[in-house]
GROMACS .gro file of C-alpha atoms in nm:
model
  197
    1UNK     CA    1   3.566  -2.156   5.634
    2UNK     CA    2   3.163  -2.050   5.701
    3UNK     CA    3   3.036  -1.887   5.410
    4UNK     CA    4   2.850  -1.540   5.411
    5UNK     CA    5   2.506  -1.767   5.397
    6UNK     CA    6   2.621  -1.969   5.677
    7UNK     CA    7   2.658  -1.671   5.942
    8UNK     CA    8   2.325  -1.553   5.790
    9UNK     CA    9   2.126  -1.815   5.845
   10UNK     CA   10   2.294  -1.866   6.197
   11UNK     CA   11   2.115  -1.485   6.276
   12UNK     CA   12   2.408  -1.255   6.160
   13UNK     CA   13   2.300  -0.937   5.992
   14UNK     CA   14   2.194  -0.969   5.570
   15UNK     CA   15   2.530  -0.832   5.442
   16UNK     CA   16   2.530  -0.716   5.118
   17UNK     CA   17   2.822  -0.946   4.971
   18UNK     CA   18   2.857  -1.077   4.624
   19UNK     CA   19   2.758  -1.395   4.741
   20UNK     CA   20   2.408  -1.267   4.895
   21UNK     CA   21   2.390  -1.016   4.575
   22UNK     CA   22   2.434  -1.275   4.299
   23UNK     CA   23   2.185  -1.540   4.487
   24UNK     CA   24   1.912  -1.239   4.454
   25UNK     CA   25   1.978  -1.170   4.100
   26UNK     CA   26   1.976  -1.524   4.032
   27UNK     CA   27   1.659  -1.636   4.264
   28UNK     CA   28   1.452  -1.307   4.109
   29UNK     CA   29   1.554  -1.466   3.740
   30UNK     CA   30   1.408  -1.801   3.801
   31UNK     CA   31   1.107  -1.687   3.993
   32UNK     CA   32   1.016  -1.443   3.728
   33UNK     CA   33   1.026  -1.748   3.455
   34UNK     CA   34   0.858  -1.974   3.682
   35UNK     CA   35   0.579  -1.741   3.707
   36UNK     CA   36   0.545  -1.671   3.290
   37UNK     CA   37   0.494  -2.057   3.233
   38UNK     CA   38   0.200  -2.169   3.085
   39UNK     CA   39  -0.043  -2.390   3.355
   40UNK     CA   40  -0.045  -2.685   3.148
   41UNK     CA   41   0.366  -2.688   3.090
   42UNK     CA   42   0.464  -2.911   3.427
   43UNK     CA   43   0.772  -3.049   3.332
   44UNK     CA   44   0.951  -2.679   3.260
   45UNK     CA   45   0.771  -2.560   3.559
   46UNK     CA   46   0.899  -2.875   3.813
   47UNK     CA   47   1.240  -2.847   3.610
   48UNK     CA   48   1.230  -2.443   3.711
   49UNK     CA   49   1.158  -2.525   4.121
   50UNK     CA   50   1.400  -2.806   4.154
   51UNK     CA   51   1.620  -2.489   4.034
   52UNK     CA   52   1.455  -2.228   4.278
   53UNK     CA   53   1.446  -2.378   4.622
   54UNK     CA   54   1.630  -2.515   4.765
   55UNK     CA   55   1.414  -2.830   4.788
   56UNK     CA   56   1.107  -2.922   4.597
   57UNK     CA   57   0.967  -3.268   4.480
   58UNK     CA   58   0.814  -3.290   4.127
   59UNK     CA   59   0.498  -3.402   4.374
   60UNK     CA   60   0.474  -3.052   4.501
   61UNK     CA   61   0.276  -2.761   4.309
   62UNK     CA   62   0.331  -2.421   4.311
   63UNK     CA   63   0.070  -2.227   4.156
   64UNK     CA   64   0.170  -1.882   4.024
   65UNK     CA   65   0.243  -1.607   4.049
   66UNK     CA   66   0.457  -1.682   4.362
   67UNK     CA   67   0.673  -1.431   4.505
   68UNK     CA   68   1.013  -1.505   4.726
   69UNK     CA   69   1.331  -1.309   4.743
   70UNK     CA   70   1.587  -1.580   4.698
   71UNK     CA   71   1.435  -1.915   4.645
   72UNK     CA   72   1.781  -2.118   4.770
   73UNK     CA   73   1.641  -2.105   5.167
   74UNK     CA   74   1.315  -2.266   5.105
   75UNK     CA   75   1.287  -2.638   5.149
   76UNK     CA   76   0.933  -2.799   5.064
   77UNK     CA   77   0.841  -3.167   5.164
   78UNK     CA   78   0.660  -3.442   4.897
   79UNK     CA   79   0.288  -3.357   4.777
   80UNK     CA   80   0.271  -2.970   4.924
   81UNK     CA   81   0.003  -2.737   4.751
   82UNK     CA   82   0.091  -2.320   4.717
   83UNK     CA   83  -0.210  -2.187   4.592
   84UNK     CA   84  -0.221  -1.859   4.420
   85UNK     CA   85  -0.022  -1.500   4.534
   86UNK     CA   86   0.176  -1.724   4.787
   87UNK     CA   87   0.470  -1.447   4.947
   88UNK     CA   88   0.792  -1.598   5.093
   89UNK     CA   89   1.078  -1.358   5.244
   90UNK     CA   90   1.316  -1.610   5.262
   91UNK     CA   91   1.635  -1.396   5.411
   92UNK     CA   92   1.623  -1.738   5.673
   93UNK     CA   93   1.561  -2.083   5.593
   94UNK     CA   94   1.180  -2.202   5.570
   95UNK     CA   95   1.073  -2.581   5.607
   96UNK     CA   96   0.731  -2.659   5.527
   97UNK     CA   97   0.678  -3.043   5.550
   98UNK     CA   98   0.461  -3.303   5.350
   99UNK     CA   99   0.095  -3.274   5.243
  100UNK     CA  100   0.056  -2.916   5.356
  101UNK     CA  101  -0.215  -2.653   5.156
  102UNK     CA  102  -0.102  -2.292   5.134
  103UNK     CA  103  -0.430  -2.130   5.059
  104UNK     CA  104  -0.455  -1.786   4.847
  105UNK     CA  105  -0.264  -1.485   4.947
  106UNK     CA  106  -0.020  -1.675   5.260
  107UNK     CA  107   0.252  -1.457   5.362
  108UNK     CA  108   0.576  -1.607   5.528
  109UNK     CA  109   0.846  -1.406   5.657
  110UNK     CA  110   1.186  -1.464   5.795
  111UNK     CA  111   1.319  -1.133   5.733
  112UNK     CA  112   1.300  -0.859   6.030
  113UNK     CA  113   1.423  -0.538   6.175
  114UNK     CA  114   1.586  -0.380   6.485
  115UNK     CA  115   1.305  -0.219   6.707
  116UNK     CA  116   1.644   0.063   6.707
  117UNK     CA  117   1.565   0.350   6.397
  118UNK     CA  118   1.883   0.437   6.352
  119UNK     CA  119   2.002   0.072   6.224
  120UNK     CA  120   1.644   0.071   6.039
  121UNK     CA  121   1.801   0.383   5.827
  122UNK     CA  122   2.113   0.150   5.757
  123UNK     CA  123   1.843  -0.105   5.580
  124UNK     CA  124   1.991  -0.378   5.853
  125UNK     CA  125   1.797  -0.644   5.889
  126UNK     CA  126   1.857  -1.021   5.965
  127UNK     CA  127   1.661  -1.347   5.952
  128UNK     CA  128   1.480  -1.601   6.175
  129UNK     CA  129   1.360  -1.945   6.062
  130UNK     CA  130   0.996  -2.053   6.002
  131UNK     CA  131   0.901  -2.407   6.022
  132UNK     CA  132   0.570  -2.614   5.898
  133UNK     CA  133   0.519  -2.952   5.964
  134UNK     CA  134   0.368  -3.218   5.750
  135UNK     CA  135  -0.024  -3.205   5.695
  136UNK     CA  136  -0.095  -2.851   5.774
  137UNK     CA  137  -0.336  -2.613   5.628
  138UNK     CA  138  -0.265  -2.280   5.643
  139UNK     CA  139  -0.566  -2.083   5.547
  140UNK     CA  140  -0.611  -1.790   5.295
  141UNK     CA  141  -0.460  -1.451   5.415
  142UNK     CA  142  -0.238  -1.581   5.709
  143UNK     CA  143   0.086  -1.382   5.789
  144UNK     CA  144   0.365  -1.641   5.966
  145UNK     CA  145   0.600  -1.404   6.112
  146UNK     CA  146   0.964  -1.482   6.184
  147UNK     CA  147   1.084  -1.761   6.410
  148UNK     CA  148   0.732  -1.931   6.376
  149UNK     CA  149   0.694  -2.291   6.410
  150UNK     CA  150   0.387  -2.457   6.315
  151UNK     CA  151   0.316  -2.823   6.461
  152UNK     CA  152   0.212  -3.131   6.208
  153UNK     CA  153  -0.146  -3.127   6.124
  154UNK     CA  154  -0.254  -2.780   6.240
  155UNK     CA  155  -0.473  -2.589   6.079
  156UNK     CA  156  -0.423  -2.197   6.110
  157UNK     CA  157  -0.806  -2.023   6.018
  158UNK     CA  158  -0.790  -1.746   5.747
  159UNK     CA  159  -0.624  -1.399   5.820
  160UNK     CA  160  -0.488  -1.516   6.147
  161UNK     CA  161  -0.126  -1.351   6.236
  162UNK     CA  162   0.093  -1.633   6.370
  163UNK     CA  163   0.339  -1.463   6.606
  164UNK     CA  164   0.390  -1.732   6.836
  165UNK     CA  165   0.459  -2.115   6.789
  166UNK     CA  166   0.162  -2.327   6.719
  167UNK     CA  167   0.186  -2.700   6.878
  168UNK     CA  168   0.083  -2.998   6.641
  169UNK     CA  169  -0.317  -3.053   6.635
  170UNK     CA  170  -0.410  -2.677   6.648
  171UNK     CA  171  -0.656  -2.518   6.555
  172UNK     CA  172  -0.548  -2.156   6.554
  173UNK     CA  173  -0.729  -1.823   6.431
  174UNK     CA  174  -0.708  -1.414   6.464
  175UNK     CA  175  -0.463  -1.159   6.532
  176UNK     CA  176  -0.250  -1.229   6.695
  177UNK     CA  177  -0.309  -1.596   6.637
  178UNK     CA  178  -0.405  -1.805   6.925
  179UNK     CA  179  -0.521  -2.199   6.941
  180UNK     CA  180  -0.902  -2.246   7.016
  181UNK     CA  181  -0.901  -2.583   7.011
  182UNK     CA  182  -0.707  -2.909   6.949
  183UNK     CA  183  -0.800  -3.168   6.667
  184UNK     CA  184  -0.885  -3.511   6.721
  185UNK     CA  185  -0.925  -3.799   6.430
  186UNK     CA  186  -1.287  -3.778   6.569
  187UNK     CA  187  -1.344  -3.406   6.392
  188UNK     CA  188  -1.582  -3.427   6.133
  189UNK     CA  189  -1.414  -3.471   5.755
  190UNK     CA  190  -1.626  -3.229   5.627
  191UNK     CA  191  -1.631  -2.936   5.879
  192UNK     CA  192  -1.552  -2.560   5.804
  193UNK     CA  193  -1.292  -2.424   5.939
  194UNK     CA  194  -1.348  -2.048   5.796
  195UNK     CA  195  -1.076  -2.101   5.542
  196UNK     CA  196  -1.027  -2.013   5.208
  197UNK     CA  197  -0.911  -2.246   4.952
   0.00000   0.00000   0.00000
């Protein structure tokens, strides 16, 4: 029998079971311990996001504070970087691959609304997934809006609104988002990009 997460995350409505309920409480108990342990304390804090998401290597770091609703619908590949005031609604899954940098400030949501008022006044709301391949760098400031999927090795400039897909080797910038240019292995290693790190 599909569970109340399972019809969720295929794109049914947020209900407001016991199930969905208790996995808030829970998530917002971890997160706010993850984000009151020391810098220097990494085993507590890798211990604390193996418990959070619902993947994370001890490679990964997560600098605090960090901000997500429930923690259990984010999945993080090996050797991924949040910098500070990272914001994930995670009502739908998010996959964010290997190797990518979450600069200062990146906002990632899943959750969204009817464009109808009436079911906005009922609090409805339901989920789309985001995806991130490996070796991105998503630059300070960027808002990834729901259903977003970000190709491997793109880089998305700072402040840029992704509303659409990005294909891999992007460079992408502005609101809303668009690609400027494709990267080569040829680009310069040290070239800026307008990003904040």
């Amino acid at each position: 029998m599909a569970s109340e997460w399972d019809r969720i995350l295929a794109g049914g409505m947020l209900g407001q079971s016991d199930e969905v309920a208790q996995d808030r409480i829970r998530g917002q108990a971890l997160l706010r311990q993850l984000n009151s342990i020391p810098a220097g304390d990494e085993a507590q804090r890798q211990a604390l996001c193996r418990e959070l998401f619902g993947h994370c290597p001890d490679s990964c770091w997560i600098s605090t504070p960090f901000t997500c609703e429930f923690g259990r619908n984010i999945h993080i590949g090996e050797k991924t970087f949040f910098n500070f005031n990272v914001t994930i609604l995670d009502v739908n899954e998010v996959h964010i691959g290997s190797h990518v940098l979450l600069a200062p400030n990146v906002q990632i949501y899943t959750a969204t609304h009817s464009l109808d008022y009436r079911s906005r006044r009922r609090w409805e709301s339901f989920g789309k997934p985001v995806h991130i391949g490996d070796d991105c760098w998503i630059g300070g400031g960027v808002i990834i809006c729901p259903g977003v999927s970000i190709g491997p090795r793109s880089v998305i400039g700072a402040g840029a609104v992704v509303t659409r897909d990005i294909p891999a080797d992007s460079l992408a910038v502005g609101n809303p988002a668009r690609v400027i240019r494709q990267l080569t292995a040829q680009d310069p290693r040290d070239e800026r990009l307008f990003q904040v790190e």
